[in-house]
Coordinates of C-alpha atoms in Angstrom, one line a residue:
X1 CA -24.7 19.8 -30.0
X2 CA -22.2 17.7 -30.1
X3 CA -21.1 18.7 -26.1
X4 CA -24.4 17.5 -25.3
X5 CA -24.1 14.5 -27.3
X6 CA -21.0 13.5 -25.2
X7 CA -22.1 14.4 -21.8
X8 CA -25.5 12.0 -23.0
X9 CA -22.7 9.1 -24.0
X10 CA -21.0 9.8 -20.5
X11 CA -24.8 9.8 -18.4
X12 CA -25.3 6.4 -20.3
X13 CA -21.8 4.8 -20.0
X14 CA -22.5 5.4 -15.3
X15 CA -25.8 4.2 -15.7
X16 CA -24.2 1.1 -17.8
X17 CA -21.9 0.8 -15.0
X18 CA -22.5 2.2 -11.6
X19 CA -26.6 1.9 -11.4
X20 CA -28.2 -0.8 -13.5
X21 CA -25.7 -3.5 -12.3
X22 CA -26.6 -2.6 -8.2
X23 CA -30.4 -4.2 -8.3
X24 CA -29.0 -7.7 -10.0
X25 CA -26.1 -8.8 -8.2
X26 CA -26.7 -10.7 -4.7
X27 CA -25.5 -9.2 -1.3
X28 CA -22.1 -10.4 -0.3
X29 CA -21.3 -11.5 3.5
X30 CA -19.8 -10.6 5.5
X31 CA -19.7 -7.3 4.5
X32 CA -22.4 -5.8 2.4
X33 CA -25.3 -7.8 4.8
X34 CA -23.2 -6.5 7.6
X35 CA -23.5 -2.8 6.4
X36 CA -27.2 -3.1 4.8
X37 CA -28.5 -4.8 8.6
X38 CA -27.1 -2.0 10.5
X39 CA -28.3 0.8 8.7
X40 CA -31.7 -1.0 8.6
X41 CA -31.7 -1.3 12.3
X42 CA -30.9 2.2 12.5
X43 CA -34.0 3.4 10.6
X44 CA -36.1 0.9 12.5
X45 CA -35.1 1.9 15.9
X46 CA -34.5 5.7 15.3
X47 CA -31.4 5.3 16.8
X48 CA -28.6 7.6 14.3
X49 CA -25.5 7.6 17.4
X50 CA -24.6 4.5 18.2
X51 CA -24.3 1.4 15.7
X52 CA -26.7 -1.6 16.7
X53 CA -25.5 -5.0 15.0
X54 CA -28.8 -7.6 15.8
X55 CA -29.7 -5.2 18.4
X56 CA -25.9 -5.6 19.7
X57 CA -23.7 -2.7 20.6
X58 CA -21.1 -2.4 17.1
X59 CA -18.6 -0.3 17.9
X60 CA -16.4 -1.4 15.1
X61 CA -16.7 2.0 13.3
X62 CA -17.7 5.2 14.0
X63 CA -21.2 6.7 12.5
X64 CA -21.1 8.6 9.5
X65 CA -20.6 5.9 6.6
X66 CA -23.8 4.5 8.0
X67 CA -25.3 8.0 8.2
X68 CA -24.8 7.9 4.1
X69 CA -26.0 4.2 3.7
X70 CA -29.1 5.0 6.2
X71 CA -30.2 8.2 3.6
X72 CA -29.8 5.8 0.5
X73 CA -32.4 2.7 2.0
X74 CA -34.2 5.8 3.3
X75 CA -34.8 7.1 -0.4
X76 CA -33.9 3.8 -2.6
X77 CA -35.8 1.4 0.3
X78 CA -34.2 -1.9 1.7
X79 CA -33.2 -3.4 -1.5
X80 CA -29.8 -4.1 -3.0
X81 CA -29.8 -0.8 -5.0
X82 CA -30.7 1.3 -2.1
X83 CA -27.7 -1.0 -0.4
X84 CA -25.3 -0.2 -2.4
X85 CA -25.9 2.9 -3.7
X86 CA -24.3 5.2 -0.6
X87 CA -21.2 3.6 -1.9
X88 CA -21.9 4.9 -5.4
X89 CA -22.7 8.2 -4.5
X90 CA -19.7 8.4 -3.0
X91 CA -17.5 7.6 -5.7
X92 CA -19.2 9.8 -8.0
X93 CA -18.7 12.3 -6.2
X94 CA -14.9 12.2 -6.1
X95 CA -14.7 11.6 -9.3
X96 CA -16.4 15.0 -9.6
X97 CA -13.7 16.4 -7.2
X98 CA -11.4 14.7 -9.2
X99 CA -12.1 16.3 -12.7
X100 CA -12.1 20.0 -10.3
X101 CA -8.6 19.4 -8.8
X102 CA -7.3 18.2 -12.1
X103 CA -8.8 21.3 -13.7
X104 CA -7.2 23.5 -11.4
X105 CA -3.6 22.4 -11.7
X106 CA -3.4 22.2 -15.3
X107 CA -6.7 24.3 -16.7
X108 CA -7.6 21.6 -19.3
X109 CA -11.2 20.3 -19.5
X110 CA -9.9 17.5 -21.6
X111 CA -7.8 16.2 -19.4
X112 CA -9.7 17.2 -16.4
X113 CA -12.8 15.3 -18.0
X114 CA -10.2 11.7 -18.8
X115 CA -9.1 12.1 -15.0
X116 CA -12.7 11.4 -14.0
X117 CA -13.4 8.9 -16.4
X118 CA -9.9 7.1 -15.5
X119 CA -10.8 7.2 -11.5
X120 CA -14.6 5.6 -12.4
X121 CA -13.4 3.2 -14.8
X122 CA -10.2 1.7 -12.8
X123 CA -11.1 -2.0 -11.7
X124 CA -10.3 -1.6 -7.8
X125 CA -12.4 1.8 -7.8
X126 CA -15.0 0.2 -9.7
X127 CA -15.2 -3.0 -8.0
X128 CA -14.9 -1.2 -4.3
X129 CA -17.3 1.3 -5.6
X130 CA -19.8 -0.6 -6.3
X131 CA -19.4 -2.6 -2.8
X132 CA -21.1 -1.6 0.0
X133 CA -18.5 -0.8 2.2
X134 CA -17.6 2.2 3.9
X135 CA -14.0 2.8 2.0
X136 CA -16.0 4.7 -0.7
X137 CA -17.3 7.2 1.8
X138 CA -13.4 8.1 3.4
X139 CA -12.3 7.8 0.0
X140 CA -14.7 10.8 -0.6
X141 CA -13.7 12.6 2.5
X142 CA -9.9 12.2 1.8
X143 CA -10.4 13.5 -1.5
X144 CA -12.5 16.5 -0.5
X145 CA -9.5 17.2 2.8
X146 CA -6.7 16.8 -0.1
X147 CA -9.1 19.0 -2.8
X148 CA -9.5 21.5 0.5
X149 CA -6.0 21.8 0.8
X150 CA -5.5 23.2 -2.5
X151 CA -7.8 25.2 -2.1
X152 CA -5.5 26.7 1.0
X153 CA -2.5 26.4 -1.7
X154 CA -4.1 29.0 -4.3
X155 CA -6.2 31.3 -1.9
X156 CA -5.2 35.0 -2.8
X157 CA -6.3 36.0 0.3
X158 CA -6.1 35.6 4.0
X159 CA -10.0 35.3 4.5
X160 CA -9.8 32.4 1.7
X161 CA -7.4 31.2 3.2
X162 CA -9.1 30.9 6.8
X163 CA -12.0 29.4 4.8
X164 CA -10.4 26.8 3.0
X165 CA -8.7 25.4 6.0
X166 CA -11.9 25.2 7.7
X167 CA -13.4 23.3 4.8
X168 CA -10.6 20.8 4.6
X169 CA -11.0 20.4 8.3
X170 CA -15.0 19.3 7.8
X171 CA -14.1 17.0 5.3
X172 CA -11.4 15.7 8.2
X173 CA -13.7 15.7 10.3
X174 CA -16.5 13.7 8.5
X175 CA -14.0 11.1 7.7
X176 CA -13.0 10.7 11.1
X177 CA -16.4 9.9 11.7
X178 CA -16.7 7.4 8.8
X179 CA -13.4 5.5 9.9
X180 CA -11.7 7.1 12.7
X181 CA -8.2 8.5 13.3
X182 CA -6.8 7.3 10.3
X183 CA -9.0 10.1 7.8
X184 CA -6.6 12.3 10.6
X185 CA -3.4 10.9 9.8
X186 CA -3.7 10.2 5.7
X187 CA -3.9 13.8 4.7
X188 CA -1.0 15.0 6.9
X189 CA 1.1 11.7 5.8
X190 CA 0.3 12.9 2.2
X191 CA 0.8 16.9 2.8
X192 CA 4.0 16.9 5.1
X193 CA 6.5 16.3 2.3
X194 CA 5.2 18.5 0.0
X195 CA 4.4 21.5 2.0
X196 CA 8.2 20.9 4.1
X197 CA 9.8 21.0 -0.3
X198 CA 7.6 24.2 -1.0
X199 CA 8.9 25.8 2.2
X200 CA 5.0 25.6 3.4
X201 CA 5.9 24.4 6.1
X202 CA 5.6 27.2 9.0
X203 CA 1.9 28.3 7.3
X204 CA 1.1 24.5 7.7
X205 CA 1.6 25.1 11.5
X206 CA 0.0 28.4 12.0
X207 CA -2.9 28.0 9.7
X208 CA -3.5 24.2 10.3
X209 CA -5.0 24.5 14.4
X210 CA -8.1 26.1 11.6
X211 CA -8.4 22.5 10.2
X212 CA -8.2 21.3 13.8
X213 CA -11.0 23.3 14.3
X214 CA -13.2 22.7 11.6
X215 CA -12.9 18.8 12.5
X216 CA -13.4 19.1 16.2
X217 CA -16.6 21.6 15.2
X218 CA -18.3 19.2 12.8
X219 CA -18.0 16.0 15.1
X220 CA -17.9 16.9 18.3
X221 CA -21.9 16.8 18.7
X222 CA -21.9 13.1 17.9
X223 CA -18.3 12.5 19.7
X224 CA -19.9 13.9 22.9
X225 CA -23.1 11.9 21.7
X226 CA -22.3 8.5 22.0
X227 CA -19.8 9.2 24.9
X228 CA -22.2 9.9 26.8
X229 CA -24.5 7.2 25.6
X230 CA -21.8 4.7 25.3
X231 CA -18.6 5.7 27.5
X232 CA -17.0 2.6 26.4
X233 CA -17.1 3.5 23.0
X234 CA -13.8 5.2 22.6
X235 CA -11.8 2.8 24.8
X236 CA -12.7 -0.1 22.6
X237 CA -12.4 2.1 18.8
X238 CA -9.4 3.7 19.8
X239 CA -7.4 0.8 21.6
X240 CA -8.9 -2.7 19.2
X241 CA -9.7 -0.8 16.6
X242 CA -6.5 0.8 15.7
X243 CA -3.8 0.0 17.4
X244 CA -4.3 -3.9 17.3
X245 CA -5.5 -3.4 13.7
X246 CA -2.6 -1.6 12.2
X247 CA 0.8 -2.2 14.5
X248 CA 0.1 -4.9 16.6
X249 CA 1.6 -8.4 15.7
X250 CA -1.9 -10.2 16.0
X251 CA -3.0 -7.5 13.3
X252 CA -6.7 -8.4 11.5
X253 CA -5.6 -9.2 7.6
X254 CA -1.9 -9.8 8.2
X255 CA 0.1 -9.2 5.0
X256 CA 3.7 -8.8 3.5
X257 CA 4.9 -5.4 2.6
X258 CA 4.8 -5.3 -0.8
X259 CA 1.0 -6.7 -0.4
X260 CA -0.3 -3.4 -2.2
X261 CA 2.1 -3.8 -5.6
X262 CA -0.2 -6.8 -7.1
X263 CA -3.3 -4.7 -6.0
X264 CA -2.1 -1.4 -7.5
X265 CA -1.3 -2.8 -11.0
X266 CA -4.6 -4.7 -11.0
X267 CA -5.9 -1.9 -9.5
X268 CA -4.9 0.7 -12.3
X269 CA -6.5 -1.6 -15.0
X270 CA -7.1 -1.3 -17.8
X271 CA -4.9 2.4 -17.8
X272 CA -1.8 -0.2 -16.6
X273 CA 1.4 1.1 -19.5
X274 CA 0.0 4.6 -18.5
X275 CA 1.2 3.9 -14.9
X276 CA 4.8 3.9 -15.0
X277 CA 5.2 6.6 -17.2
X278 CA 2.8 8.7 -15.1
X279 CA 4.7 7.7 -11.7
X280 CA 8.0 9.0 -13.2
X281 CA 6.5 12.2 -15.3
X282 CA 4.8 13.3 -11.8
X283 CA 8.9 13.0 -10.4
X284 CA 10.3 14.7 -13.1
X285 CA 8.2 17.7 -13.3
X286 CA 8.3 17.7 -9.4
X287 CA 10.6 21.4 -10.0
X288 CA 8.1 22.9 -12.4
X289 CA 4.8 21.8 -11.5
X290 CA 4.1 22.0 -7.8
X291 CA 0.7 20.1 -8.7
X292 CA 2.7 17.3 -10.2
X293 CA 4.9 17.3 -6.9
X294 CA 1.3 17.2 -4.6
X295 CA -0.3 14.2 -6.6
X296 CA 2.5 12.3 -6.5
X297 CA 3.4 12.8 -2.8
X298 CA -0.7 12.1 -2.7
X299 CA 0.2 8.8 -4.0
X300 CA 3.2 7.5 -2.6
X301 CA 3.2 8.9 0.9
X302 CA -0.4 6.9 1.9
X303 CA 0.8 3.6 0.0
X304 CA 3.9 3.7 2.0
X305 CA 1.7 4.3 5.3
X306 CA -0.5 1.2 4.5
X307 CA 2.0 -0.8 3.3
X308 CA 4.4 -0.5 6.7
X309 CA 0.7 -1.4 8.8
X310 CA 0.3 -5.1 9.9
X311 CA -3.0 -5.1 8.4
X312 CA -4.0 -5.0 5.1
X313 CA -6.8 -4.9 2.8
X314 CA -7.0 -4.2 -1.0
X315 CA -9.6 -1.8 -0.1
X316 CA -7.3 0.7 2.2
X317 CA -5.7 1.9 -1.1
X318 CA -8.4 3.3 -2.6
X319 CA -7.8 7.0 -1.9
X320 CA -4.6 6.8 -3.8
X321 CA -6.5 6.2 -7.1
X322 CA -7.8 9.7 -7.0
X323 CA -4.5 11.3 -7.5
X324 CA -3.4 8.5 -9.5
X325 CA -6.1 9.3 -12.2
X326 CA -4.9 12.3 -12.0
X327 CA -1.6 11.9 -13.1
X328 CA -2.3 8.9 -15.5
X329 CA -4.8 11.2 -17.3
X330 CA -2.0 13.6 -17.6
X331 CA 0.2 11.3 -19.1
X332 CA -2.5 10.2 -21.8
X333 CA -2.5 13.4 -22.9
X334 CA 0.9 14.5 -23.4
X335 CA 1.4 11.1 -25.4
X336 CA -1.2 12.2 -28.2
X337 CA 0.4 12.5 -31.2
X338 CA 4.0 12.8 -29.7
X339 CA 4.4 8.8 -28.7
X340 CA 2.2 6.3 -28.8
X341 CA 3.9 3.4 -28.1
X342 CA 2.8 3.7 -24.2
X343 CA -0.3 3.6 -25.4
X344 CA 0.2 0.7 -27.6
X345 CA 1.0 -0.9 -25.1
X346 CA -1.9 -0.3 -22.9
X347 CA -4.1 -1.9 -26.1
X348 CA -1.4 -4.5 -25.8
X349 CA -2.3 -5.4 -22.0
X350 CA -5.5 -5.4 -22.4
X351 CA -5.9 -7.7 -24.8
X352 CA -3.7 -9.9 -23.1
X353 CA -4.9 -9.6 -20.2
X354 CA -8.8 -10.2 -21.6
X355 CA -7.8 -13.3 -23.7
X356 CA -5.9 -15.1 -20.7
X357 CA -8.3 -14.6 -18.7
X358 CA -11.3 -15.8 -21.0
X359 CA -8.3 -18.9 -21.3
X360 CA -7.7 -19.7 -17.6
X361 CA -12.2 -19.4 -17.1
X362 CA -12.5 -21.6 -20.3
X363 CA -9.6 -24.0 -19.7
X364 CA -9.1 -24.2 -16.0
X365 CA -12.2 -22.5 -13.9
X366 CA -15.1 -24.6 -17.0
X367 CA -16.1 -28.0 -15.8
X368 CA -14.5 -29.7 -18.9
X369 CA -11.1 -27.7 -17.8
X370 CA -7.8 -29.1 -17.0
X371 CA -8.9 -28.3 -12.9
X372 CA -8.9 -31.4 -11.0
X373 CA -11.2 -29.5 -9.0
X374 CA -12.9 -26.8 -11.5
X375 CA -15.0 -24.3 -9.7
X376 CA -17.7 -24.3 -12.1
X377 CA -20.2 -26.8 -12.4
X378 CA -21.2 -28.9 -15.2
X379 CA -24.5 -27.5 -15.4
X380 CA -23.3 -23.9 -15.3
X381 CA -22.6 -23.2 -19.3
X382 CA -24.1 -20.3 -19.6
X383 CA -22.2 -18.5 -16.6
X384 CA -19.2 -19.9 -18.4
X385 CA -20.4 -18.2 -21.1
X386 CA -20.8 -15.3 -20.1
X387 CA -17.5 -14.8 -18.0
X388 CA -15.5 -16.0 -20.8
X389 CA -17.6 -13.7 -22.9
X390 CA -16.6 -10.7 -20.9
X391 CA -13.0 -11.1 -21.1
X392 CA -12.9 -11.5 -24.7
X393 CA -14.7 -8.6 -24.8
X394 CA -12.1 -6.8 -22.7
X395 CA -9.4 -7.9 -25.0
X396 CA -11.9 -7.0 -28.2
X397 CA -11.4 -3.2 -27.4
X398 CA -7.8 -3.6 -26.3
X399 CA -7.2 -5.0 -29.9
X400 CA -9.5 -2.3 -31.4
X401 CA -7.5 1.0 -29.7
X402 CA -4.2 -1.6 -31.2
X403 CA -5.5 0.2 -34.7
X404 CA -5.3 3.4 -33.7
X405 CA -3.7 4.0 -30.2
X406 CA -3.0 7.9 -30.3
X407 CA -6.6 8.6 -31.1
X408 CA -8.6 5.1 -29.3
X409 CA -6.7 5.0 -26.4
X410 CA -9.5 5.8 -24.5
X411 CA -11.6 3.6 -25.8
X412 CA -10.1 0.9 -23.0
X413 CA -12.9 2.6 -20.7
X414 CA -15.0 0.5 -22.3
X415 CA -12.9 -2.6 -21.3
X416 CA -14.5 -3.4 -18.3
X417 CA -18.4 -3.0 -19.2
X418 CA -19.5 -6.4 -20.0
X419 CA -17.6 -7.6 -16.9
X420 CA -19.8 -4.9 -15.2
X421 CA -22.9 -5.9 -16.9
X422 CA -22.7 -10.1 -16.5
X423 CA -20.6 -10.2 -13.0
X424 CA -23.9 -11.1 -11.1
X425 CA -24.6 -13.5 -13.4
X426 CA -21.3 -15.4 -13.8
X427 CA -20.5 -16.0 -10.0
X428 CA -20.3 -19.7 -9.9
X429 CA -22.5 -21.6 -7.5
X430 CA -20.0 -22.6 -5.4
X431 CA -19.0 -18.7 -4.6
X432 CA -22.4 -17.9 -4.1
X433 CA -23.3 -21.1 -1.9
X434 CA -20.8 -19.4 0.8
X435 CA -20.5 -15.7 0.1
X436 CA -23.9 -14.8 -1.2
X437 CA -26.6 -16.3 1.5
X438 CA -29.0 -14.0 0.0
X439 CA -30.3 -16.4 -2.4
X440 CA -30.6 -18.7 -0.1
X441 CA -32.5 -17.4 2.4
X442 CA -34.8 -16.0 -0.3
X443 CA -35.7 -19.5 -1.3
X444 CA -36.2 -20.6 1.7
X445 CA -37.7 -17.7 3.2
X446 CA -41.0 -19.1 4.5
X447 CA -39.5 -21.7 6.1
X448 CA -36.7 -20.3 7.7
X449 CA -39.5 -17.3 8.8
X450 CA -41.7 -19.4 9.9
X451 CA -39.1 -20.5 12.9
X452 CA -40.0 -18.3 16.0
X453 CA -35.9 -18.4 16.8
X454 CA -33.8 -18.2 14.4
X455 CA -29.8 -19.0 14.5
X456 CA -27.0 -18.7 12.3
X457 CA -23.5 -20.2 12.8
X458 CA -21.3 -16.5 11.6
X459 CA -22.4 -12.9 11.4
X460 CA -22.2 -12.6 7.7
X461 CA -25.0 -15.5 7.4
X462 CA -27.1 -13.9 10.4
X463 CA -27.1 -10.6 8.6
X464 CA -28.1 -11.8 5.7
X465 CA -31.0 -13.8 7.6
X466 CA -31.8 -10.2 9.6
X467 CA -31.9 -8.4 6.3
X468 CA -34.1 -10.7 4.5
X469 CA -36.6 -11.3 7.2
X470 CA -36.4 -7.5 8.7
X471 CA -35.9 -8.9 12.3
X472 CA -32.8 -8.5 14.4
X473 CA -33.1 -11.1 16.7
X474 CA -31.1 -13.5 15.2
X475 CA -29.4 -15.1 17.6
X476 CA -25.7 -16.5 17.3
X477 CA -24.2 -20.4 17.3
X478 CA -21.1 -21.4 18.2
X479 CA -19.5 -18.8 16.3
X480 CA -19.7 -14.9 17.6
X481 CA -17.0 -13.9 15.4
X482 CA -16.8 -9.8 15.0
X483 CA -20.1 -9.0 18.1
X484 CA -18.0 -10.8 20.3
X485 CA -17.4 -7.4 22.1
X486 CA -21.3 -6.8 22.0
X487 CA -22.3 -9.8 23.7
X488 CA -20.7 -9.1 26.5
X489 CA -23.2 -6.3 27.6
X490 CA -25.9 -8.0 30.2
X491 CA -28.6 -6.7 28.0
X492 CA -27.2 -9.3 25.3
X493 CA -27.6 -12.4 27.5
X494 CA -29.5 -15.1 25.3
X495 CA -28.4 -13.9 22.2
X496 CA -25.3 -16.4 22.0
X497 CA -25.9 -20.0 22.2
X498 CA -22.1 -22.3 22.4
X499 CA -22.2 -26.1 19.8
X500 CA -21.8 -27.9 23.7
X501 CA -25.3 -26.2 24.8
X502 CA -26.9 -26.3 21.8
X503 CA -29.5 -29.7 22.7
X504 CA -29.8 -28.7 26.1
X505 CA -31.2 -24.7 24.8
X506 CA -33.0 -26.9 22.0
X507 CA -34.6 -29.1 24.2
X508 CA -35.9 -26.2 27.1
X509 CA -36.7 -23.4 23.5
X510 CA -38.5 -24.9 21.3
X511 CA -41.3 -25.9 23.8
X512 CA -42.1 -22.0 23.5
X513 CA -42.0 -22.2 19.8
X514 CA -40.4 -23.9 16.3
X515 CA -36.5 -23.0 16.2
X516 CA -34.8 -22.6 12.5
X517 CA -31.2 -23.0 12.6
X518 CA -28.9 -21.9 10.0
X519 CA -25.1 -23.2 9.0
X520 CA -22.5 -22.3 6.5
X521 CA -20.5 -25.2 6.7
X522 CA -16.9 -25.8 7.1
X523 CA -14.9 -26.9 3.1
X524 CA -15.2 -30.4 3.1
X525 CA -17.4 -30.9 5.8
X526 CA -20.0 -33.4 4.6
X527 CA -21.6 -34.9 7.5
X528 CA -22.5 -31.6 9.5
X529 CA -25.9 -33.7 10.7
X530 CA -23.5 -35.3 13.4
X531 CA -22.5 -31.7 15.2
X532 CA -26.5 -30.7 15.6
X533 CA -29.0 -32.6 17.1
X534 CA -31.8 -34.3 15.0
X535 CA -34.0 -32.0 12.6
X536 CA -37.7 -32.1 12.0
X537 CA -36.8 -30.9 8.3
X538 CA -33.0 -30.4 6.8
X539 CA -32.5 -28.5 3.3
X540 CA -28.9 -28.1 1.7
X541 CA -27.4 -26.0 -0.9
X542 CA -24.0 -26.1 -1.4
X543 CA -22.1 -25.0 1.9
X544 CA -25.5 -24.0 3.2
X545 CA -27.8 -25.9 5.2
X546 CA -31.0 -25.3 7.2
X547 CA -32.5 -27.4 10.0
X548 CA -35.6 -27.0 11.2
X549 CA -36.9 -28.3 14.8
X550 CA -40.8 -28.1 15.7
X551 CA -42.6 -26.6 18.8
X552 CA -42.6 -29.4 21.2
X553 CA -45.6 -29.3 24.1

């Protein structure tokens, strides 16, 4: 009875969490309309091998994250849940691989069960996965390789054996086609060390061509697939893709080396005090544990990779928080009742961290706060309210597992729930003027679909403008940003129009019909009416403006 009570407690604690916040929170651009239009298009035009971005070749990333977003709109429909939910799945899913790996090395369901509920409760896992994005989904594959690779380490037999590396080499291989070479490199980065310490090594070169094999086997039908399709494909993914992105000096997302430090101890909130004792229990019991040894090589050896690249997103980290949990779970639990002043100070953080933030929202981000420039406006109480709210509510339960830390400790899963619960709600207008065109367009709609061409000044705004109004022939402005690449295909001519031929394509367009043009605007840029030529019918909001030009005879 009281196992089922729990695992009801557990069902409602990830619906709290990962399902009933998807529907209420507003698509972010660029990259959750980016993700959400493709996989539309994709249902729309049949088409599951090669990415189409407003109809435009997207050769950004390879297929398979879009295969799992394309199966979620299929069941959930093209709504914000059914956006978002491919990511969740994904998540969950590891979470589950999680609580089996942890189960394996050290055959405790208790600490096998915290493990999951560590990994699902950690902010960057939680706020990544409940993003669509496509990190989730290699996060899942990297998880199943590294899970599959265990599964190698404890095989009693040679047929298991065979059969394991195969299995880690699907799960390669799907990641490869989620996000490329790099679901290749990560699990070797993260095995190497450990296998050359356990003297692993020469079975990690006879056995591994199996893992070879089982990649090449489950992706080679769509890599031949869109090679033939799209020969340019590979030349462009391989060479702009990676290279330029990760070791090139004019590197996407440029960042220092110790970028990833801030966005791990973030990251591990609110399990932070368990952190540093995990880190150095996983080296200590690196002689008599070989599990301890893999997690933490699982850890380190990836952040290090990551952290040498040019490039560099909070998001690339989040395969290290699987092995993390891991290891912080194990922690938790050899402090019961032996030393609880880690876990102290875990309450300790958390309610420190919840009260200055509820400070800095009340005092600094509030309209009546010390900001000269306070990001909140004065008619925005209640989403004061309500983000304030949260954070005292985070440090509420760190102060309640204060009373009893050996046996509340993990109570601080409940830290980050009315964050959860309110986010959507507490995004001040300002953010969601510029990042979240969703609403918008969705006032606007009839308007803006009423215009027989539509433009949009940067992708993230035309994708939110070809997800509202399920059409993909939005054409660009001034800006191509990221389908730069895909306009250059003749079958793309007229779907870019430049700021210096803008009146002239005005002037010759809208005598076949009404054009609706649509701008996110510069920061400070008030007079945007002197870049465009004179509108019919203007509308503003924020950062966001519309201008509308009628059919002409």
């Amino acid at each position: 009875m009281k196992m089922m009570r729990n695992g009801l407690l557990l069902l409602a604690l990830f619906s709290l969490y990962y399902l009933i916040p998807l529907a209420f929170r507003s698509l972010w651009q660029p990259d959750e309309t980016r993700y959400a239009e493709i996989s539309r298009e994709m249902l729309v035009n049949g088409n599951w091998v090669v990415p189409h971005f407003f109809g435009l070749r997207y050769f950004e990333k390879p297929i398979a994250g879009y295969w799992i977003n394309n199966l979620s709109q299929l069941i959930f429909g093209h709504n914000n849940f059914g956006v978002r939910f491919g990511s969740v799945f994904s998540i969950s899913i590891t979470a589950l691989l999680v609580y089996w790996l942890t189960l394996r090395i050290w055959r405790d369901r208790t600490t096998a069960l915290m493990a999951g509920i560590i990994f699902l409760t950690s902010l960057l896992v939680y706020a990544i996965g409940t993003y669509a994005v496509l990190d989730p989904m290699i996060t899942l594959w990297l998880t199943a390789a590294m899970c599959g690779y265990w599964l190698v380490v404890e095989a009693p037999t040679t047929g298991k054996k065979v059969r394991a590396w195969l299995l880690m080499g699907f799960a390669c291989g799907m990641g490869f086609m989620t996000k490329g070479f790099l679901a290749l490199a990560v699990p070797v980065i993260a095995i190497l060390p450990w296998a050359v310490q356990q003297k692993r090594f020469k079975a990690l070169l006879v056995y591994g061509p199996l893992a070879v094999l089982g990649a090449a086997v489950i992706s080679a039908p769509w890599v031949i697939a869109i090679a033939h399709r799209e020969p340019d494909f590979w030349h462009y993914f391989f060479w702009v893709e990676h290279i330029q992105r990760f070791a090139e000096a004019n590197a996407q997302h440029k960042a220092p080396f110790w970028y990833y430090l801030p966005v791990l101890l973030l990251g591990c909130l609110p399990w932070l005090a368990l952190l540093p004792g995990a880190l150095c229990n996983g080296w200590r019991d690196r002689q008599n544990n070989s599990g301890s040894r893999y997690l933490l090589s699982w850890v380190v050896m990836p952040l290090l990779f990551f952290s040498i690249a040019k490039g560099k997103l909070p998001t690339y980290i989040l395969p290290c928080f699987a092995p993390l949990a891991v290891l912080l779970a194990r922690q938790a639990m050899q402090l019961m009742g032996v030393n609880g002043q880690a876990l102290k100070a875990n309450g300790w953080i958390n309610l420190g961290f919840g009260l200055v933030c509820a400070i800095v929202v009340l005092g600094f981000l509030a309209p009546w706060g010390w900001a000269k420039h306070p990001v909140y406006r004065h008619h925005e109480g209640m989403k004061v309210a309500l983000a304030a709210g949260a954070f005292l509510w985070w440090g509420w339960v760190g102060y309640i597992t204060l009373k009893a830390p050996t046996q509340r400790w993990c109570w601080a899963a409940l830290c980050p729930l009315a964050l959860a619960l309110v986010v959507g709600q507490a995004i001040p207008e300002r953010v969601t003027d510029s990042k979240q065109p969703q609403q918008f367009i969705q006032r606007m709609k009839p308007e803006i679909a009423s215009g027989h061409f539509v433009l949009a000044n940067t992708p993230g705004v035309a994708s939110g403008l070809a997800w509202e109004l399920q059409r993909s022939d939005i054409i660009l402005y001034d800006q191509p940003g990221e389908v730069q690449y895909g306009l250059r295909y003749p079958d793309a001519k007229g779907r870019f129009v430049s700021g210096a031929d803008f009146a002239q394509w005005l002037e010759q367009h809208r005598r076949e019909g009404s054009v609706t043009l649509v701008m996110l605007l510069s920061r400070g840029n008030e007079n945007s009416d002197a870049e465009v030529p004179k509108a019919d019918f203007s509308y503003r909001q924020g950062r966001l403006v519309m201008y509308q030009y009628q059919q002409t005879p």
